[in-house]
PDB file of C-alpha atoms and ligand atoms in Angstrom:
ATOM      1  CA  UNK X   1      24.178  -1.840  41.858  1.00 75.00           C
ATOM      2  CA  UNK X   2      20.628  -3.321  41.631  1.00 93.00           C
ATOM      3  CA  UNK X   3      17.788  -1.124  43.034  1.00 98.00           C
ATOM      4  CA  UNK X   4      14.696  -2.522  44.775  1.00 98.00           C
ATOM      5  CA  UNK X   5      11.933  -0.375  44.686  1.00 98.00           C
ATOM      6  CA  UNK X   6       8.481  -0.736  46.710  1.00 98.00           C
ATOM      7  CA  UNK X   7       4.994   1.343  46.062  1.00 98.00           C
ATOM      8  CA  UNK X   8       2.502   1.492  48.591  1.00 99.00           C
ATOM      9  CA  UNK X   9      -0.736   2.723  47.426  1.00 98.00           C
ATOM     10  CA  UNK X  10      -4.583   2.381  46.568  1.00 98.00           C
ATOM     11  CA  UNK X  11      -4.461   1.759  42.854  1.00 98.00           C
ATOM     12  CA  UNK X  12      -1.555  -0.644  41.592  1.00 98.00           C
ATOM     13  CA  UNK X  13      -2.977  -0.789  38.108  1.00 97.00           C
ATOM     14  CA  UNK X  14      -1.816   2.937  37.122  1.00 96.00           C
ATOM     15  CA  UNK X  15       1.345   1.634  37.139  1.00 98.00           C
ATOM     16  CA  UNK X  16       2.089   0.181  34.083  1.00 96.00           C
ATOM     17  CA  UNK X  17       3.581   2.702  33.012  1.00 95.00           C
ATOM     18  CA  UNK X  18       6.580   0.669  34.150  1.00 97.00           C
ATOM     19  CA  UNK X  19       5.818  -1.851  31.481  1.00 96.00           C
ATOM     20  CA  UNK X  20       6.754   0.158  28.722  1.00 95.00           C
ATOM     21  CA  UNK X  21      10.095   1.729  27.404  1.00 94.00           C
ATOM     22  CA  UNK X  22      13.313   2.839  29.563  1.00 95.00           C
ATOM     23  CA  UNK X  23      11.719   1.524  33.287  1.00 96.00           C
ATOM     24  CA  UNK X  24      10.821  -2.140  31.316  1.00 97.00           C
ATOM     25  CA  UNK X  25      14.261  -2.389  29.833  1.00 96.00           C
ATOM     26  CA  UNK X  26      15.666  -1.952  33.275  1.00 97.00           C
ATOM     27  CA  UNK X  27      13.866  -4.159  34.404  1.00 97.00           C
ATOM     28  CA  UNK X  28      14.634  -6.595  31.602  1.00 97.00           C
ATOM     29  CA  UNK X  29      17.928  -5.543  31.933  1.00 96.00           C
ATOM     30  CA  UNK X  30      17.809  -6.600  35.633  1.00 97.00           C
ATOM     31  CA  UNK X  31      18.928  -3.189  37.253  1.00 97.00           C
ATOM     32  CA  UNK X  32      15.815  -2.433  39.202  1.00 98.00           C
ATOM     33  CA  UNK X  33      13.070  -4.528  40.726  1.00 98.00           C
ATOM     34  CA  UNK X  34       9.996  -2.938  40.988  1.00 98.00           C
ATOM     35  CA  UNK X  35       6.888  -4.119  43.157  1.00 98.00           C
ATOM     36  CA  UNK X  36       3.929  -2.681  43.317  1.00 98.00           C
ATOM     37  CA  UNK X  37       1.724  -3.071  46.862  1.00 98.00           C
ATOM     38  CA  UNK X  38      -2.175  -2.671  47.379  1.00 98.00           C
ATOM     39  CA  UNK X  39      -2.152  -1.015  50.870  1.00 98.00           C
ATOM     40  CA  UNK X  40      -5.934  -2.617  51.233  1.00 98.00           C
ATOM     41  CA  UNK X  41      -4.400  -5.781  51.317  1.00 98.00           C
ATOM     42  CA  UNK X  42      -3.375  -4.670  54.555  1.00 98.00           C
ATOM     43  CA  UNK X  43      -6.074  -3.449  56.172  1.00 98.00           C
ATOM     44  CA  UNK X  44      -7.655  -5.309  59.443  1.00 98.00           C
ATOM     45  CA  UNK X  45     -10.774  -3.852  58.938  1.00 98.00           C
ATOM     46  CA  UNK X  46     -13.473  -6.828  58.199  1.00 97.00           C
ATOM     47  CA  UNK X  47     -14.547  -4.171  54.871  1.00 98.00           C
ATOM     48  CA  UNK X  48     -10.538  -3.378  53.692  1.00 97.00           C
ATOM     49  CA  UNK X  49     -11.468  -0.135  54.857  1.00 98.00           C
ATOM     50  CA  UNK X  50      -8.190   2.124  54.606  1.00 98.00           C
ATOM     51  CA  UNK X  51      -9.435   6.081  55.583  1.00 98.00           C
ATOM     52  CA  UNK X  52     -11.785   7.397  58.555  1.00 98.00           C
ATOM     53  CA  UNK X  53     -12.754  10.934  59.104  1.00 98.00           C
ATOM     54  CA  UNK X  54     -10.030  13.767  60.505  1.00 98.00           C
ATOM     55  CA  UNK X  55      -9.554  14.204  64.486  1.00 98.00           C
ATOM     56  CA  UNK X  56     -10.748  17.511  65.260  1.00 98.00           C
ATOM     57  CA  UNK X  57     -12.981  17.834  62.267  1.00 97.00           C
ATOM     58  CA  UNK X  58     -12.208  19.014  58.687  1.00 97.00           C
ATOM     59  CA  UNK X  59     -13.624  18.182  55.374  1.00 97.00           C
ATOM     60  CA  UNK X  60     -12.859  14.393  53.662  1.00 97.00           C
ATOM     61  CA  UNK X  61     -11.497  11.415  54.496  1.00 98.00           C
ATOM     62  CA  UNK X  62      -7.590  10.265  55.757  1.00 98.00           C
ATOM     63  CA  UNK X  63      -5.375   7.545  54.613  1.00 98.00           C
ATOM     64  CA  UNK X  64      -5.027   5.372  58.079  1.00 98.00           C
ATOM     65  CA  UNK X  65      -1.764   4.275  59.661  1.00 98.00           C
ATOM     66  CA  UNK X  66      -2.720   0.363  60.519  1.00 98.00           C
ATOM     67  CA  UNK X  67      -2.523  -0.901  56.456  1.00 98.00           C
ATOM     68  CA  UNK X  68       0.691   1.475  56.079  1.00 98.00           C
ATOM     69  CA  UNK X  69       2.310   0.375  59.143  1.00 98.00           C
ATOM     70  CA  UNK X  70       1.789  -3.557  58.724  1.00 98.00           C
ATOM     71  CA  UNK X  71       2.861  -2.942  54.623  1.00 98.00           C
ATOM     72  CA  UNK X  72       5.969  -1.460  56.158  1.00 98.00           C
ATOM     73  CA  UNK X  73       6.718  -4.106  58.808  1.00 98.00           C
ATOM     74  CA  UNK X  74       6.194  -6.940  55.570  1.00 98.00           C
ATOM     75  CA  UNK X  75       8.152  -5.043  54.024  1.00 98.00           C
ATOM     76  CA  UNK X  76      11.137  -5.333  56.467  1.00 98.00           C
ATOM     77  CA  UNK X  77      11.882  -1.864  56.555  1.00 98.00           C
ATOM     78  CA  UNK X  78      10.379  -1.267  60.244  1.00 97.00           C
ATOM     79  CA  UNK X  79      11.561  -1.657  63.009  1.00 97.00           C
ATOM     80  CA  UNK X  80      15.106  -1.930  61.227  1.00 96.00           C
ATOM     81  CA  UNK X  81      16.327  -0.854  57.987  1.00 96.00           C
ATOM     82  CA  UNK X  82      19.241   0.151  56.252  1.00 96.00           C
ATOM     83  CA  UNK X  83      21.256   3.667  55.371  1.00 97.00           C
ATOM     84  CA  UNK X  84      20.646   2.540  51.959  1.00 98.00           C
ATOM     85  CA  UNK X  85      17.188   2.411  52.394  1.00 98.00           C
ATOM     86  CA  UNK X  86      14.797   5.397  52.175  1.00 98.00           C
ATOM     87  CA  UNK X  87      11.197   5.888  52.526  1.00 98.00           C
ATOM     88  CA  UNK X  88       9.558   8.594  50.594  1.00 99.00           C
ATOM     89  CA  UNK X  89       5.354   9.760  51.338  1.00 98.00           C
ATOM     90  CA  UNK X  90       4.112  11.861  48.262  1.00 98.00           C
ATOM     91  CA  UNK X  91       2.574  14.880  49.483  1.00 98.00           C
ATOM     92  CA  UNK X  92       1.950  18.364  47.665  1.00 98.00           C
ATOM     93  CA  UNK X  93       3.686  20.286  50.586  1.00 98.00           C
ATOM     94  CA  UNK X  94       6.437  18.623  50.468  1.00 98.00           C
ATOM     95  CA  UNK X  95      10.461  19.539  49.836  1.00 98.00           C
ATOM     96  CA  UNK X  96      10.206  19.747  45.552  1.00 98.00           C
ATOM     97  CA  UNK X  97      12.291  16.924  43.665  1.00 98.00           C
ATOM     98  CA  UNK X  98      14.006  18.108  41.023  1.00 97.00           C
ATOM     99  CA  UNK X  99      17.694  16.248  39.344  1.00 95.00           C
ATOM    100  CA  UNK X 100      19.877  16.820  42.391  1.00 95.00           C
ATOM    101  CA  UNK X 101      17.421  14.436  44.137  1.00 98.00           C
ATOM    102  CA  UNK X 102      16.916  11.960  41.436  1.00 97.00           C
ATOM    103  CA  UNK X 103      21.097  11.623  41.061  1.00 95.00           C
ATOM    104  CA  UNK X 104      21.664  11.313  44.561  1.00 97.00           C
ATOM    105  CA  UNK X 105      18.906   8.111  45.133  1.00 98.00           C
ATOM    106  CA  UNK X 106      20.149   6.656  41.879  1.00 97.00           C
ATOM    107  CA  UNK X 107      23.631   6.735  43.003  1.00 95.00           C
ATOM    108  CA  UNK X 108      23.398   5.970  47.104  1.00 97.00           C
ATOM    109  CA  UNK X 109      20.225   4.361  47.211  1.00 98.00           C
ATOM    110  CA  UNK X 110      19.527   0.522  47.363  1.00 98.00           C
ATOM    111  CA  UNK X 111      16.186   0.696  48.263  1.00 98.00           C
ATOM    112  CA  UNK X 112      13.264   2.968  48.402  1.00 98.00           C
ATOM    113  CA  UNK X 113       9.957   2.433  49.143  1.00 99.00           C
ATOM    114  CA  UNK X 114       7.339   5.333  47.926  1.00 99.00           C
ATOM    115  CA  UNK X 115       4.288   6.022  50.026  1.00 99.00           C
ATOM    116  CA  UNK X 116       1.075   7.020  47.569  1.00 99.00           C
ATOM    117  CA  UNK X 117      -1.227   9.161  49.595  1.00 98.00           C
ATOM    118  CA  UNK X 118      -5.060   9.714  48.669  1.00 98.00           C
ATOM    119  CA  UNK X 119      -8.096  11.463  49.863  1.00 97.00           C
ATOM    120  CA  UNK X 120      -7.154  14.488  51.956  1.00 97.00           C
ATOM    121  CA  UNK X 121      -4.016  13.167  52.848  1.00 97.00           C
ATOM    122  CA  UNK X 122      -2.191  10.494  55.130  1.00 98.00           C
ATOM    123  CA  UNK X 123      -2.327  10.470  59.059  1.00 98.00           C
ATOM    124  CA  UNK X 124       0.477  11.989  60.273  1.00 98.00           C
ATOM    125  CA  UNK X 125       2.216   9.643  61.876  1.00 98.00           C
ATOM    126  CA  UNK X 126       3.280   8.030  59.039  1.00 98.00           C
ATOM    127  CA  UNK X 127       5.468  10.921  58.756  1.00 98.00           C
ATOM    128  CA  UNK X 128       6.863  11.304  61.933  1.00 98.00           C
ATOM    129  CA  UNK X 129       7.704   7.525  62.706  1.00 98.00           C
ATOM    130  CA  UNK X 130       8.659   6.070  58.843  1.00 98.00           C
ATOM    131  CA  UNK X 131       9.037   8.439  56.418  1.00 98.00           C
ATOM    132  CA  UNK X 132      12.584   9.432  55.650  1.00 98.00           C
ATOM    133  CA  UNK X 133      11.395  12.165  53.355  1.00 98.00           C
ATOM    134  CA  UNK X 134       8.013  13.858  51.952  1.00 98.00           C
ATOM    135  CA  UNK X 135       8.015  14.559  48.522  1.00 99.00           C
ATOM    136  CA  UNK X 136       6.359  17.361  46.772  1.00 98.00           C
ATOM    137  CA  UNK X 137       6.592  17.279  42.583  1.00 98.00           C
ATOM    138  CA  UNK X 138       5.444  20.525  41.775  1.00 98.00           C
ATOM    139  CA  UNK X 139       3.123  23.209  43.314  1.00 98.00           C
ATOM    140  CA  UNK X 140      -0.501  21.762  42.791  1.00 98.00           C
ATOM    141  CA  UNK X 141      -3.007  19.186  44.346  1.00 98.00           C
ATOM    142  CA  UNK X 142      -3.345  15.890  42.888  1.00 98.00           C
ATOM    143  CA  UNK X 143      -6.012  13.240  43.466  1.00 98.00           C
ATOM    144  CA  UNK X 144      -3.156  11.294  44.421  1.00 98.00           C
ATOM    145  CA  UNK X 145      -0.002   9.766  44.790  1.00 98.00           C
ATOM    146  CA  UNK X 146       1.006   7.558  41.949  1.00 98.00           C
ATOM    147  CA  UNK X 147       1.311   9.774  39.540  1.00 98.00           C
ATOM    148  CA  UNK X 148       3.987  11.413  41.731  1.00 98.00           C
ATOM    149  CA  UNK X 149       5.295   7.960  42.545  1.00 98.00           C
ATOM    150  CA  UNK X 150       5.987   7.576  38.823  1.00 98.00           C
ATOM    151  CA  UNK X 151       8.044  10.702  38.249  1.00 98.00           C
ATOM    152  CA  UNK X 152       9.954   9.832  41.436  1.00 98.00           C
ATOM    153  CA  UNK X 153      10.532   6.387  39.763  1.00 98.00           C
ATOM    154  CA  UNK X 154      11.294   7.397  35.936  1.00 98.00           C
ATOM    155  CA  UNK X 155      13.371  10.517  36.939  1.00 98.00           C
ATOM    156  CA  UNK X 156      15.903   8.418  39.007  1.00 98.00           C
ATOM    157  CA  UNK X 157      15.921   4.667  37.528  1.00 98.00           C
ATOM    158  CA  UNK X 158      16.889   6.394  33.938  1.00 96.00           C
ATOM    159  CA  UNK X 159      19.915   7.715  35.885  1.00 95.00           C
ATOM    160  CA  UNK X 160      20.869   4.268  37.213  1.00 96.00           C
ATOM    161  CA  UNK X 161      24.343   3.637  35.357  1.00 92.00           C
ATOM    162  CA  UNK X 162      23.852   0.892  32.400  1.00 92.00           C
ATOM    163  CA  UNK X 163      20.079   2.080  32.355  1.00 94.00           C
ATOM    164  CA  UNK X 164      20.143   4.465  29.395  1.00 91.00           C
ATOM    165  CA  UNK X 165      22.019   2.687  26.124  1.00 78.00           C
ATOM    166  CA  UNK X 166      24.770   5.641  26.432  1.00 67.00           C
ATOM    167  CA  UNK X 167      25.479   6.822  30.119  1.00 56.00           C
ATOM    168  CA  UNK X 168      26.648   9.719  28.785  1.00 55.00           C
ATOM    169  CA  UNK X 169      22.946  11.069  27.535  1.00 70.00           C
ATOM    170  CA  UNK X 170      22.314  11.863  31.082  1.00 80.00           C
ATOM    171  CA  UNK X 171      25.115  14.519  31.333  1.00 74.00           C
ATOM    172  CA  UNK X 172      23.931  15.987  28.083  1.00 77.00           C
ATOM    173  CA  UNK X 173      20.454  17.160  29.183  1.00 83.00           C
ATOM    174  CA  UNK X 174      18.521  19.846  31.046  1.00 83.00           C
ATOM    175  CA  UNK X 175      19.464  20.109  35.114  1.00 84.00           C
ATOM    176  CA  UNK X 176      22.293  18.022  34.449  1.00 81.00           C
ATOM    177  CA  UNK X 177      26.203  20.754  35.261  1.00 72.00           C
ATOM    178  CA  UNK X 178      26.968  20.246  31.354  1.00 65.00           C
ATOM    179  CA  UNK X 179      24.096  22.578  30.207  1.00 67.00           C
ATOM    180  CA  UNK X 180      26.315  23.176  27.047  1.00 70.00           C
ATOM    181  CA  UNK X 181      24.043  20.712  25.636  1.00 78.00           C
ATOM    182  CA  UNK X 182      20.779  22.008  25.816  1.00 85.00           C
ATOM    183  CA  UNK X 183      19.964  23.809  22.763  1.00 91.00           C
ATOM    184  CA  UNK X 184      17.084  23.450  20.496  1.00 93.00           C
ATOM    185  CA  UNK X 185      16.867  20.389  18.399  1.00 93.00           C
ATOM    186  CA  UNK X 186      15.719  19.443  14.769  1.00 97.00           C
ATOM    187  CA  UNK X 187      15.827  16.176  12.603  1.00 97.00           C
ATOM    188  CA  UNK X 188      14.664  16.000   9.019  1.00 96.00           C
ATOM    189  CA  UNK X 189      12.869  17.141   6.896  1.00 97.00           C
ATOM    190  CA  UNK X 190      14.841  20.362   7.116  1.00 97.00           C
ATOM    191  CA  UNK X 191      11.945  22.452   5.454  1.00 98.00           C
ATOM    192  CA  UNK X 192       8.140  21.229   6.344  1.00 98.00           C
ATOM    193  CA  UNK X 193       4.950  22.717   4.694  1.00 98.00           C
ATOM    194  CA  UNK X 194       1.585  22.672   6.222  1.00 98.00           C
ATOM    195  CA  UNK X 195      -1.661  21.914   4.782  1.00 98.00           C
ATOM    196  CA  UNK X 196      -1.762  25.219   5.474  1.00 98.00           C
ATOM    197  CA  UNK X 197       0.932  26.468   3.326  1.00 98.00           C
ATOM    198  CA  UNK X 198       3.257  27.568   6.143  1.00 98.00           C
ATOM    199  CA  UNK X 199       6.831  26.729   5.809  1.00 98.00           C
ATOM    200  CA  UNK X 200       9.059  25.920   8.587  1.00 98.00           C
ATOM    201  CA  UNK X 201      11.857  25.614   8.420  1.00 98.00           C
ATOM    202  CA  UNK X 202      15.268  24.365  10.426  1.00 98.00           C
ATOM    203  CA  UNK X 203      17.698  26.840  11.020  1.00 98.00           C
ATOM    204  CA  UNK X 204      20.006  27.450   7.936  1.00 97.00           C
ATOM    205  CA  UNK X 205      23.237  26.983   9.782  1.00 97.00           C
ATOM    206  CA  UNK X 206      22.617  23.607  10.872  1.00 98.00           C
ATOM    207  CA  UNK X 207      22.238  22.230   7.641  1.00 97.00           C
ATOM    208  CA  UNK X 208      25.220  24.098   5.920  1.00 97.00           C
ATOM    209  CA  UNK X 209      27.679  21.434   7.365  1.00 96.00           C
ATOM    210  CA  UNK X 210      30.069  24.341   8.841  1.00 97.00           C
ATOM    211  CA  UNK X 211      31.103  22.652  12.387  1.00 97.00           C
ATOM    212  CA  UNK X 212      33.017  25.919  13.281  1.00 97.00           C
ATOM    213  CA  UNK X 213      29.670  28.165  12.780  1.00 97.00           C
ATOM    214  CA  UNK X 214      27.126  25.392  13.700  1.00 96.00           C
ATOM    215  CA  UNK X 215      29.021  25.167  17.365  1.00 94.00           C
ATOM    216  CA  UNK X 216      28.418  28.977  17.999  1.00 95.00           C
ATOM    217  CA  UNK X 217      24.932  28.381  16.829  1.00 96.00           C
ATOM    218  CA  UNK X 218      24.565  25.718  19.667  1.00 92.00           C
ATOM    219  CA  UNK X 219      26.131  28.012  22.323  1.00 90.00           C
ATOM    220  CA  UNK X 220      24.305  31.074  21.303  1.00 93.00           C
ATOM    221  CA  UNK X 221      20.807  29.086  21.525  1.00 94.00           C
ATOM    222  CA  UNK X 222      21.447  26.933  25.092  1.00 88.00           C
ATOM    223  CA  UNK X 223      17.751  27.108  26.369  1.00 78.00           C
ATOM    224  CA  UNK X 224      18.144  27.796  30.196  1.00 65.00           C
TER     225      UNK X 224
HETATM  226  C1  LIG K   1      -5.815  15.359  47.126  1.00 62.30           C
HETATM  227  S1  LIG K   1      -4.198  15.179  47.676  1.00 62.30           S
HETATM  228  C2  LIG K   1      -4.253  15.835  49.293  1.00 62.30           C
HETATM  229  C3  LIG K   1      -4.129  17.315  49.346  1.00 62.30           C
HETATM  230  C4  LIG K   1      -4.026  17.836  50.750  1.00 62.30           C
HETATM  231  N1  LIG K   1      -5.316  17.862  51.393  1.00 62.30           N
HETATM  232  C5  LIG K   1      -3.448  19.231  50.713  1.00 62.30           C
HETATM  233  O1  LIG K   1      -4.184  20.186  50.786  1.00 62.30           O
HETATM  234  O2  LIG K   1      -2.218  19.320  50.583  1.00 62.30           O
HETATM  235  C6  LIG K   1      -4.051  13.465  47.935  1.00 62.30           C
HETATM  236  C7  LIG K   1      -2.666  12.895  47.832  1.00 62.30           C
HETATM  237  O3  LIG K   1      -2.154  13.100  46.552  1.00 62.30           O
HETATM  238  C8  LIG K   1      -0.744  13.211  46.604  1.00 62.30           C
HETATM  239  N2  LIG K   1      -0.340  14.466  45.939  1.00 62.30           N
HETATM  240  C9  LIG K   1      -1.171  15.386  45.418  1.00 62.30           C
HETATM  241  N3  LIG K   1      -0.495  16.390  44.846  1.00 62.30           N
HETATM  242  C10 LIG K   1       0.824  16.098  44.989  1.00 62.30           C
HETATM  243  C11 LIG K   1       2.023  16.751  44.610  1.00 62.30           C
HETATM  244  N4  LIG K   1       2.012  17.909  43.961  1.00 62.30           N
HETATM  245  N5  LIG K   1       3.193  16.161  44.913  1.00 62.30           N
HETATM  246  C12 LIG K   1       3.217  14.993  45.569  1.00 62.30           C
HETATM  247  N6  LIG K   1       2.110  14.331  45.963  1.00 62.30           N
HETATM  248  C13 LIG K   1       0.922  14.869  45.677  1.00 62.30           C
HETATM  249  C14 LIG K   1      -0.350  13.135  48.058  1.00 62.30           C
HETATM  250  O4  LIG K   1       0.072  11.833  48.355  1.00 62.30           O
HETATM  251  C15 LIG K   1      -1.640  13.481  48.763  1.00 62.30           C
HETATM  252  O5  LIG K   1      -1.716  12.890  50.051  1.00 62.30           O
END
């Protein structure tokens, strides 16, 4: 199943982040299109102004609904859109994404469309007439959305089936049901010393080639 994914927001050039790595070789791989939209390009305003001041007062400024709502109507995902569809507005108060989340969208959805909020925050309407979800990614204030846009992004596409070189890496890793896997790790050298003249050292059993002993090791250390 491919997987279209649209980003509204303010500043498209963060995201190159999807030029690099696991999200390019999706792309490459052609499992996930991504496009990235400049909600001033939508603005009627004779400036590209995008933000006025709060009704009822309040300190800074407030993403407007015109540029969203035309981006979503050129979008084709209002008036109509699919089941498969979902659109998601970043916002720090928002229900938390963890894995369960980022499973579910890579299996059932087909298309999601992330809204990046900015200054104190997006007119609320947005929310009550589009928005399918708001979407919080952890319990502090950014400047703004993208940077949640891009853990929404990375944390499901890498779960996409034929994404990840070996499907089964994504069982085999924190949040996932098989948290047998998620003890500590260690490649070689198996003894490093500082400039310091601190040694450290990998754990002996993991070196001594016992696979009855180095198993218990594993389950004893499963970091939960
Ligand atoms: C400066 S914040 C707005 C904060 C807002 N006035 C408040 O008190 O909740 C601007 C935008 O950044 C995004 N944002 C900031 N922190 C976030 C978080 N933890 N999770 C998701 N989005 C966040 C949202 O889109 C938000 O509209």
């Amino acid at each position: 199943m491919k997987m279209r994914i649209d980003i509204v927001t303010l500043f498209p050039e963060v995201f190159r982040y999807f030029d690099i790595s696991i999200i390019k070789k999706a792309k490459l791989k052609n499992i996930v299109n991504i496009n990235i939209h400049n909600i001033r390009d939508f603005s009627e305003d004779k400036h590209r102004k995008v933000d006025d001041r709060p009704y009822g007062g309040g300190p800074g400024m407030v993403l407007q609904l015109q540029p969203i709502y035309k981006c979503l109507k050129f979008l084709a995902v209002y008036p109509n859109k699919s089941s498969k569809t979902k659109i998601i507005l970043t916002k720090p108060g928002g229900v938390l994404w963890n894995q369960n989340f980022a499973k579910d969208f890579a299996c059932n959805v087909e298309r999601l469309v992330l809204i990046c909020g900015h200054y104190q925050g997006v007119d609320n309407r947005v929310s009550e007439y589009f928005v399918d979800l708001e979407v919080s990614i952890g319990e502090y204030v950014l400047t703004g959305g993208e940077i949640p846009a891009m853990v929404i992004v990375d944390s499901i596409v890498r779960l996409i089936p034929g994404v990840l070189g070996n499907h089964l890496s994504t069982n085999k890793e924190t949040y996932t049901d098989d948290i047998k896997y998620n003890y500590p790790l260690y490649t070689r050298p198996s003894v490093f010393t500082t400039e310091e003249g601190y040694t450290l050292s990998v754990p002996k059993i993991l070196t001594e080639g016992n696979h009855k002993e180095i198993e218990k090791w594993k389950q004893q250390n499963i970091n939960l």
